[in-house]
Short mmCIF file of C-alpha atoms and ligand atoms in Angstrom, two decimals:
data_model
loop_
_atom_site.label_atom_id
_atom_site.label_comp_id
_atom_site.label_asym_id
_atom_site.label_seq_id
_atom_site.Cartn_x
_atom_site.Cartn_y
_atom_site.Cartn_z
CA ASP K 1 19.51 -8.19 -14.39
CA LYS K 2 16.14 -7.41 -15.93
CA GLY K 3 15.69 -10.95 -17.27
CA ASN K 4 13.12 -10.90 -20.06
CA TYR K 5 11.55 -7.66 -18.88
CA ARG K 6 11.93 -4.24 -20.46
CA HIS K 7 12.26 -2.53 -17.10
CA PHE K 8 13.13 -3.44 -13.53
CA MET K 9 9.74 -2.10 -12.51
CA ALA K 10 7.94 -4.70 -14.67
CA LYS K 11 10.17 -7.46 -13.35
CA GLU K 12 9.53 -6.38 -9.78
CA ILE K 13 5.76 -6.18 -10.32
CA TYR K 14 5.83 -9.73 -11.65
CA GLU K 15 7.97 -11.00 -8.75
CA GLN K 16 5.26 -10.12 -6.26
CA PRO K 17 3.43 -13.45 -5.98
CA GLU K 18 6.75 -15.08 -5.13
CA VAL K 19 8.15 -12.50 -2.72
CA VAL K 20 4.84 -11.95 -0.92
CA GLY K 21 4.61 -15.72 -0.47
CA ARG K 22 8.15 -15.85 0.86
CA THR K 23 7.46 -12.95 3.20
CA PHE K 24 4.34 -14.34 4.83
CA ALA K 25 5.93 -17.79 5.12
CA HIS K 26 8.42 -16.05 7.42
CA TYR K 27 5.66 -14.86 9.76
CA VAL K 28 3.14 -17.67 9.57
CA ASP K 29 3.36 -21.21 10.85
CA LEU K 30 1.92 -22.99 7.84
CA ALA K 31 1.39 -26.19 9.87
CA THR K 32 -0.93 -24.55 12.41
CA GLY K 33 -2.20 -21.78 10.12
CA ARG K 34 -1.42 -19.19 12.79
CA VAL K 35 0.88 -16.20 12.96
CA ALA K 36 4.32 -17.06 14.33
CA LEU K 37 6.79 -14.19 14.49
CA PRO K 38 10.32 -15.58 14.01
CA GLU K 39 11.65 -13.62 16.98
CA ALA K 40 9.94 -12.52 20.17
CA LEU K 41 9.23 -8.80 20.16
CA PRO K 42 10.76 -6.76 23.00
CA PHE K 43 7.31 -5.43 23.98
CA ASP K 44 3.83 -6.84 24.48
CA PHE K 45 1.05 -5.69 22.13
CA ALA K 46 -1.40 -6.28 25.00
CA LYS K 47 0.37 -3.65 27.14
CA ILE K 48 0.68 -0.77 24.73
CA GLY K 49 -2.00 1.89 24.40
CA ARG K 50 -1.18 3.13 20.92
CA ILE K 51 1.15 2.68 17.97
CA SER K 52 2.82 5.66 16.32
CA ILE K 53 3.68 4.91 12.70
CA THR K 54 6.06 7.05 10.68
CA ALA K 55 7.43 6.66 7.16
CA CYS K 56 7.70 8.46 3.81
CA GLY K 57 6.04 8.09 0.43
CA THR K 58 4.86 4.64 -0.50
CA ALA K 59 6.03 3.22 2.84
CA TYR K 60 3.80 5.80 4.53
CA TYR K 61 0.83 4.59 2.50
CA ALA K 62 1.57 1.02 3.62
CA GLY K 63 1.42 2.40 7.16
CA LEU K 64 -1.94 4.06 6.45
CA VAL K 65 -3.37 0.72 5.33
CA ALA K 66 -1.94 -0.87 8.48
CA LYS K 67 -3.73 1.71 10.62
CA TYR K 68 -7.06 0.20 9.49
CA TRP K 69 -5.78 -3.31 10.21
CA PHE K 70 -4.42 -2.54 13.70
CA GLU K 71 -7.57 -0.66 14.62
CA THR K 72 -10.05 -3.26 13.37
CA LEU K 73 -8.22 -6.50 14.12
CA ALA K 74 -6.44 -5.51 17.33
CA ARG K 75 -8.53 -2.52 18.49
CA LEU K 76 -5.20 -0.73 18.86
CA PRO K 77 -5.25 3.04 18.24
CA VAL K 78 -2.78 4.18 15.60
CA GLU K 79 -1.33 7.62 15.10
CA ILE K 80 0.45 8.06 11.78
CA ASP K 81 2.35 10.83 10.09
CA VAL K 82 4.93 11.33 7.38
CA ALA K 83 8.39 11.23 8.90
CA SER K 84 9.34 14.74 7.75
CA GLU K 85 6.50 16.01 9.96
CA THR K 86 6.99 13.61 12.86
CA ARG K 87 10.63 14.57 13.31
CA TYR K 88 10.01 18.31 13.68
CA ARG K 89 6.59 18.11 15.27
CA GLU K 90 8.27 16.22 18.12
CA PRO K 91 5.01 14.62 19.25
CA PRO K 92 4.63 13.58 22.90
CA LEU K 93 5.37 9.85 22.94
CA GLU K 94 4.72 7.72 25.97
CA LYS K 95 7.72 5.97 27.49
CA GLY K 96 7.37 2.24 26.84
CA GLY K 97 5.00 2.86 23.90
CA LEU K 98 5.60 1.69 20.37
CA THR K 99 6.86 3.51 17.31
CA LEU K 100 6.69 1.57 14.06
CA VAL K 101 8.83 2.78 11.16
CA ILE K 102 8.52 1.46 7.62
CA SER K 103 11.27 1.82 5.01
CA GLN K 104 12.37 -0.14 1.98
CA SER K 105 15.92 1.23 1.93
CA GLY K 106 16.29 1.64 5.67
CA GLU K 107 18.24 4.84 4.94
CA THR K 108 15.57 7.51 4.48
CA ALA K 109 16.82 10.54 6.41
CA ASP K 110 13.48 11.70 7.82
CA THR K 111 12.42 8.19 8.83
CA LEU K 112 15.75 7.63 10.55
CA ALA K 113 15.48 10.94 12.39
CA SER K 114 11.95 10.04 13.56
CA LEU K 115 13.19 6.66 14.75
CA ARG K 116 15.97 8.33 16.74
CA TYR K 117 13.51 10.80 18.22
CA ALA K 118 11.18 7.97 19.31
CA LYS K 119 14.08 6.10 20.90
CA ALA K 120 15.13 9.20 22.80
CA GLN K 121 11.56 9.41 24.15
CA GLY K 122 11.96 5.89 25.56
CA GLN K 123 9.76 4.19 22.98
CA HIS K 124 10.17 0.69 21.66
CA THR K 125 11.01 0.96 17.98
CA LEU K 126 9.97 -1.68 15.50
CA ALA K 127 11.20 -1.37 11.91
CA VAL K 128 9.68 -2.92 8.80
CA VAL K 129 12.68 -2.78 6.45
CA ASN K 130 13.77 -4.42 3.23
CA VAL K 131 17.53 -3.86 3.44
CA PRO K 132 18.69 -5.88 6.46
CA THR K 133 22.08 -4.15 6.70
CA SER K 134 20.61 -0.64 6.68
CA THR K 135 20.97 2.04 9.35
CA ILE K 136 17.30 1.82 10.35
CA ALA K 137 17.56 -1.97 10.70
CA ARG K 138 20.64 -1.51 12.91
CA GLU K 139 19.19 1.19 15.13
CA ALA K 140 15.63 -0.07 15.71
CA SER K 141 15.02 -2.13 18.84
CA ALA K 142 13.46 -4.85 16.71
CA VAL K 143 13.27 -5.54 12.98
CA VAL K 144 10.59 -7.33 11.00
CA PRO K 145 12.12 -7.74 7.54
CA THR K 146 10.30 -7.69 4.24
CA LEU K 147 11.79 -10.37 2.03
CA ALA K 148 11.21 -8.60 -1.27
CA GLY K 149 14.86 -8.88 -2.34
CA PRO K 150 16.69 -5.91 -3.88
CA GLU K 151 14.33 -3.36 -5.42
CA ILE K 152 16.00 -1.50 -8.29
CA GLY K 153 13.15 0.43 -9.94
CA VAL K 154 12.82 3.83 -8.27
CA ALA K 155 9.04 3.39 -7.96
CA SER K 156 8.42 1.02 -5.08
CA THR K 157 6.31 -2.01 -6.03
CA LYS K 158 7.27 -5.35 -4.51
CA ALA K 159 8.63 -3.69 -1.36
CA PHE K 160 5.18 -2.12 -0.85
CA SER K 161 3.23 -5.38 -1.17
CA CYS K 162 5.72 -7.09 1.15
CA GLN K 163 5.38 -4.23 3.67
CA LEU K 164 1.61 -4.75 3.61
CA THR K 165 2.11 -8.48 4.14
CA VAL K 166 4.34 -7.99 7.18
CA LEU K 167 2.04 -5.33 8.60
CA LEU K 168 -1.01 -7.58 8.28
CA CYS K 169 0.88 -10.36 10.10
CA LEU K 170 1.78 -7.88 12.86
CA ALA K 171 -1.84 -6.76 13.16
CA LEU K 172 -2.92 -10.40 13.45
CA ALA K 173 -0.26 -10.99 16.13
CA ALA K 174 -1.46 -7.88 17.96
CA GLY K 175 -5.08 -9.03 17.69
CA ARG K 176 -4.20 -12.36 19.21
CA ALA K 177 -2.14 -10.80 22.02
CA ARG K 178 -4.94 -8.37 22.84
CA GLY K 179 -7.68 -10.98 22.70
CA THR K 180 -9.60 -9.09 20.02
CA LEU K 181 -9.11 -11.76 17.36
CA GLY K 182 -10.33 -15.28 18.05
CA GLU K 183 -8.33 -18.31 16.92
CA ALA K 184 -10.87 -19.25 14.25
CA GLU K 185 -10.84 -15.75 12.75
CA GLU K 186 -7.04 -15.62 12.85
CA LYS K 187 -6.86 -18.95 10.99
CA ARG K 188 -9.47 -17.82 8.49
CA LEU K 189 -7.49 -14.67 7.72
CA ILE K 190 -4.25 -16.63 7.43
CA ASP K 191 -6.02 -18.88 4.92
CA GLU K 192 -6.98 -15.75 2.98
CA LEU K 193 -3.37 -14.53 3.13
CA ILE K 194 -2.10 -17.88 1.85
CA LYS K 195 -4.31 -17.40 -1.23
CA VAL K 196 -2.82 -13.95 -1.95
CA PRO K 197 0.09 -15.01 -4.21
CA GLY K 198 -2.40 -16.91 -6.40
CA LEU K 199 -4.75 -13.92 -6.39
CA MET K 200 -1.89 -11.60 -7.38
CA ALA K 201 -1.09 -13.94 -10.27
CA GLU K 202 -4.75 -13.61 -11.32
CA ALA K 203 -4.52 -9.83 -11.09
CA LEU K 204 -1.39 -9.86 -13.29
CA LYS K 205 -3.50 -11.44 -16.04
CA ARG K 206 -5.29 -8.10 -16.45
CA GLU K 207 -2.11 -6.66 -17.94
CA ASP K 208 -3.30 -6.62 -21.58
CA GLU K 209 -6.49 -4.74 -20.66
CA ILE K 210 -4.47 -2.35 -18.54
CA GLU K 211 -2.11 -1.74 -21.44
CA VAL K 212 -5.07 -0.78 -23.67
CA LEU K 213 -6.50 1.44 -20.93
CA SER K 214 -3.15 3.13 -20.37
CA ARG K 215 -3.34 4.64 -23.88
CA GLU K 216 -6.45 6.53 -22.73
CA ILE K 217 -4.96 7.50 -19.39
CA ALA K 218 -1.86 8.77 -21.18
CA LYS K 219 -4.01 11.46 -22.85
CA ALA K 220 -5.23 12.89 -19.55
CA ARG K 221 -3.79 15.93 -17.86
CA ASP K 222 -5.23 15.02 -14.47
CA VAL K 223 -6.37 11.75 -12.97
CA LEU K 224 -8.30 11.26 -9.74
CA TYR K 225 -8.10 8.14 -7.60
CA LEU K 226 -10.85 7.39 -5.09
CA GLY K 227 -11.28 4.75 -2.40
CA ARG K 228 -12.80 4.14 1.04
CA GLY K 229 -11.38 2.27 3.99
CA THR K 230 -8.08 0.58 3.09
CA ALA K 231 -8.81 1.49 -0.55
CA TYR K 232 -8.31 5.14 0.44
CA PRO K 233 -4.56 4.79 1.06
CA MET K 234 -4.47 2.61 -2.05
CA ALA K 235 -5.92 5.57 -3.96
CA LEU K 236 -3.12 7.76 -2.57
CA GLU K 237 -0.58 5.15 -3.62
CA GLY K 238 -2.12 4.82 -7.10
CA ALA K 239 -1.90 8.57 -7.61
CA LEU K 240 1.71 8.70 -6.37
CA LYS K 241 2.73 5.83 -8.65
CA LEU K 242 1.16 7.48 -11.70
CA LYS K 243 2.57 10.95 -11.07
CA GLU K 244 6.10 9.85 -10.24
CA ILE K 245 6.71 7.82 -13.39
CA SER K 246 4.31 9.25 -16.03
CA TYR K 247 4.40 12.90 -14.78
CA ILE K 248 0.62 13.10 -15.17
CA HIS K 249 -0.94 15.07 -12.36
CA ALA K 250 -2.84 12.66 -10.12
CA GLU K 251 -4.58 13.01 -6.76
CA GLY K 252 -5.87 10.39 -4.39
CA TYR K 253 -8.93 11.15 -2.26
CA ALA K 254 -11.11 9.40 0.25
CA ALA K 255 -14.23 8.77 -1.84
CA GLY K 256 -16.39 10.55 0.74
CA GLU K 257 -14.34 13.72 0.29
CA LEU K 258 -15.37 14.00 -3.35
CA LYS K 259 -18.21 16.41 -2.65
CA HIS K 260 -16.03 18.53 -0.39
CA GLY K 261 -14.04 19.93 -3.28
CA PRO K 262 -12.54 17.63 -5.89
CA ILE K 263 -15.89 17.06 -7.62
CA ALA K 264 -15.40 20.55 -9.08
CA LEU K 265 -12.63 19.10 -11.26
CA ILE K 266 -14.75 16.41 -12.84
CA ASP K 267 -15.55 16.60 -16.52
CA ASP K 268 -15.14 14.24 -19.43
CA ALA K 269 -11.40 14.92 -19.60
CA VAL K 270 -10.67 13.62 -16.10
CA PRO K 271 -10.44 9.86 -15.66
CA VAL K 272 -11.46 8.77 -12.16
CA VAL K 273 -9.93 5.52 -10.97
CA VAL K 274 -12.19 4.02 -8.32
CA ILE K 275 -10.63 1.33 -6.17
CA ALA K 276 -13.54 -0.60 -4.74
CA PRO K 277 -13.48 -4.21 -3.65
CA HIS K 278 -16.97 -5.37 -2.67
CA ASP K 279 -16.65 -4.59 1.04
CA ALA K 280 -18.86 -3.08 3.75
CA THR K 281 -18.69 0.45 2.32
CA PHE K 282 -19.04 -0.52 -1.34
CA GLU K 283 -22.55 0.94 -1.69
CA LYS K 284 -21.29 4.30 -0.49
CA THR K 285 -18.57 4.27 -3.12
CA VAL K 286 -21.19 3.44 -5.77
CA SER K 287 -22.99 6.70 -4.97
CA ASN K 288 -19.70 8.52 -5.49
CA MET K 289 -19.28 6.80 -8.84
CA GLN K 290 -22.79 7.89 -9.82
CA GLU K 291 -21.88 11.47 -8.94
CA VAL K 292 -18.82 11.21 -11.18
CA ALA K 293 -20.82 9.61 -14.02
CA ALA K 294 -23.51 12.30 -13.79
CA ARG K 295 -20.82 14.90 -14.55
CA GLY K 296 -19.47 13.03 -17.53
CA GLY K 297 -16.43 11.75 -15.65
CA LYS K 298 -14.79 8.63 -17.06
CA ILE K 299 -14.72 5.86 -14.49
CA VAL K 300 -12.10 3.17 -14.26
CA LEU K 301 -13.38 0.65 -11.74
CA ILE K 302 -10.88 -1.61 -10.06
CA GLY K 303 -13.23 -4.02 -8.36
CA ASP K 304 -14.74 -7.48 -8.54
CA ALA K 305 -17.62 -9.17 -10.33
CA ARG K 306 -20.08 -8.71 -7.47
CA GLY K 307 -19.27 -5.01 -7.25
CA ALA K 308 -19.39 -4.41 -11.00
CA ASP K 309 -22.85 -6.06 -11.10
CA ALA K 310 -24.11 -4.08 -8.15
CA ALA K 311 -22.77 -0.78 -9.50
CA GLY K 312 -24.24 -1.33 -12.97
CA LEU K 313 -22.49 1.76 -14.33
CA ASP K 314 -20.93 2.51 -17.67
CA THR K 315 -17.21 2.67 -17.19
CA LEU K 316 -14.26 3.51 -19.37
CA ALA K 317 -12.84 0.20 -18.12
CA THR K 318 -13.50 -2.28 -15.36
CA LEU K 319 -10.43 -4.11 -14.15
CA MET K 320 -11.87 -7.25 -12.67
CA MET K 321 -10.04 -8.48 -9.62
CA PRO K 322 -10.57 -11.97 -8.20
CA ASP K 323 -13.02 -12.59 -5.40
CA LEU K 324 -11.24 -12.16 -2.08
CA ASP K 325 -11.64 -11.22 1.54
CA PRO K 326 -11.58 -7.40 1.80
CA VAL K 327 -8.91 -7.62 4.53
CA VAL K 328 -6.30 -8.82 2.03
CA ALA K 329 -7.57 -6.64 -0.85
CA PRO K 330 -4.85 -3.96 -0.61
CA ILE K 331 -2.08 -6.49 -1.30
CA VAL K 332 -3.80 -7.82 -4.44
CA TYR K 333 -5.10 -4.44 -5.65
CA ALA K 334 -1.56 -3.07 -5.58
CA VAL K 335 -0.97 -5.00 -8.81
CA PRO K 336 -3.40 -3.20 -11.20
CA ILE K 337 -2.47 0.15 -9.67
CA GLN K 338 1.20 -0.46 -10.41
CA LEU K 339 0.57 -1.85 -13.90
CA LEU K 340 -1.58 1.14 -14.84
CA ALA K 341 1.14 3.59 -13.83
CA TYR K 342 3.79 1.47 -15.52
CA HIS K 343 2.04 1.18 -18.87
CA THR K 344 1.00 4.82 -18.93
CA ALA K 345 4.62 5.83 -18.43
CA VAL K 346 5.75 3.40 -21.14
CA VAL K 347 3.14 4.77 -23.60
CA LEU K 348 4.43 8.27 -22.89
CA GLY K 349 8.03 7.13 -23.41
CA LYS K 350 9.15 8.04 -19.91
CA ASP K 351 12.17 6.61 -18.14
CA VAL K 352 10.24 4.20 -15.93
CA ASP K 353 13.09 2.93 -13.79
CA GLN K 354 14.80 6.30 -13.36
CA PRO K 355 12.14 9.01 -13.24
CA ARG K 356 13.44 12.56 -13.37
CA ASN K 357 14.30 14.30 -10.09
CA LEU K 358 13.89 11.14 -8.01
CA ALA K 359 16.40 9.01 -6.13
CA LYS K 360 15.90 5.47 -4.90
CA SER K 361 17.11 6.28 -1.45
CA VAL K 362 16.48 9.72 0.03
CA THR K 363 19.35 10.05 2.48
CA VAL K 364 19.18 13.82 2.70
CA GLU K 365 16.11 15.77 3.71
C1 F6R J 401 7.49 5.78 -4.35
C2 F6R J 401 8.72 5.61 -3.58
C3 F6R J 401 9.01 6.55 -2.47
C4 F6R J 401 9.55 5.79 -1.26
C5 F6R J 401 9.97 6.77 -0.14
C6 F6R J 401 10.42 6.03 1.11
O1 F6R J 401 7.35 4.79 -5.31
O2 F6R J 401 9.48 4.71 -3.83
O3 F6R J 401 7.89 7.30 -2.13
O4 F6R J 401 8.54 4.93 -0.80
O5 F6R J 401 11.02 7.57 -0.62
O6 F6R J 401 11.55 5.24 0.85
P1 F6R J 401 11.98 4.13 1.87
O7 F6R J 401 10.90 3.10 1.88
O8 F6R J 401 13.27 3.58 1.32
O9 F6R J 401 12.15 4.75 3.22
#
C-alpha cells in the first residue's frame, strides 16, 4: 500500500526517520547511551585482524561507508569488494577472521556465493540483512537485522540508511571492544545517532527545492557526483540512484580524482553534485569545486551553512543540510541524494518503482 504517496520509493524515503530510529533502538541501550548488541556475536572484534566486506550495488556502497567507520573508530583494517568479484577472485581469508555481508533481500546470488566461500574458508560470517527469513540470514553464522520493513521500490532507499545505521553501531561496538573508542566518545556518537531521525526529517524539508532542481537535472545527459571520505561512497550511491531510475548517465568519483580524468568532461552542460558536509577535508573539496566552476560546470552543493559560507561559490543550487557530526552525515545525506534521483525520474516520466531491466532481488548472476 502506497498510502498517500505516488510511488513506493517516495513512501520509503519518507519512512526513513522512523525506521532508522527503530533500527538503532535495537542496537543501542538508550538508558546508558551505549551500544548494546541484542545478541552476543560468535567472535571477538578485539581478536580479529581484518574484516572482509562483500555485497552488491547499494549494499556495497553501505559497506564502503562502513570501511571508513571501522578504520577510524575501531582501527580495524577493512577489505571490501563487490560480491561478483569476491566469489571468483577467491581471496585468501584467514581462518577465524570475519566476513561481513550486506544484503537487503538476503537472496542476492553473488553475495550468497561469497558468504558460502567465506564459510568454507573457516571465517565467521556476519550478515546485515533486511529480510529475516532469507537464505543469507539462515546461512550466516550471525545476523544483525536492519529493521527497515519490506522495501518494495526497486531502488533501495530505507534499507540503505538502515544498513548504515547498523554498520555504524557495529563499528562503535568494535571500537569499544578494541579499546580505540573511549566511553565518552562512544556516548557522544550515540547522542549524535539519536539525533539522526530528526535530522533526516529536516533534510526531507528540502523536497520542494529538490523538485525545482530536478527539472534542471532532467535536461542533462551526464551528471557527476563528487565526495571525499564517507561522502565518496555517497557520491557513488547518488550516481547509481540517478542512473537506475532516470536513465541519465551519472558517475560518482572521489573528489580528489577529478583532475585525474573526469575534469575533461566538465562544461556548462554537466551538473556536478558535490556532497560535502563541513568535515576535516572540506577545504580540499572546495578547491575541487573551484576547478569545476572555473570550467563553467554547474555545481549542486549538498552541504551545510558553515560549508556554503566557507566555499562562497555560485552554485546552481545549494541543498542545505542541518548541522551534524560528520560521522553520521552519510545517513542524513542519503535523503537529498534519493530525492534528487526520485524527482528527476518523475519529471522524465519514468517508472520509478519498476525501472526497466532491473529486478528487486537478483537471485541469478
Ligand atoms: C540499487 C539497488 C541494488 C541493490 C543490489 C543488492 O538501488 O537496489 O543495487 O542494492 O542489487 O541487493 P541486496 O541488498 O538485496 O543484496
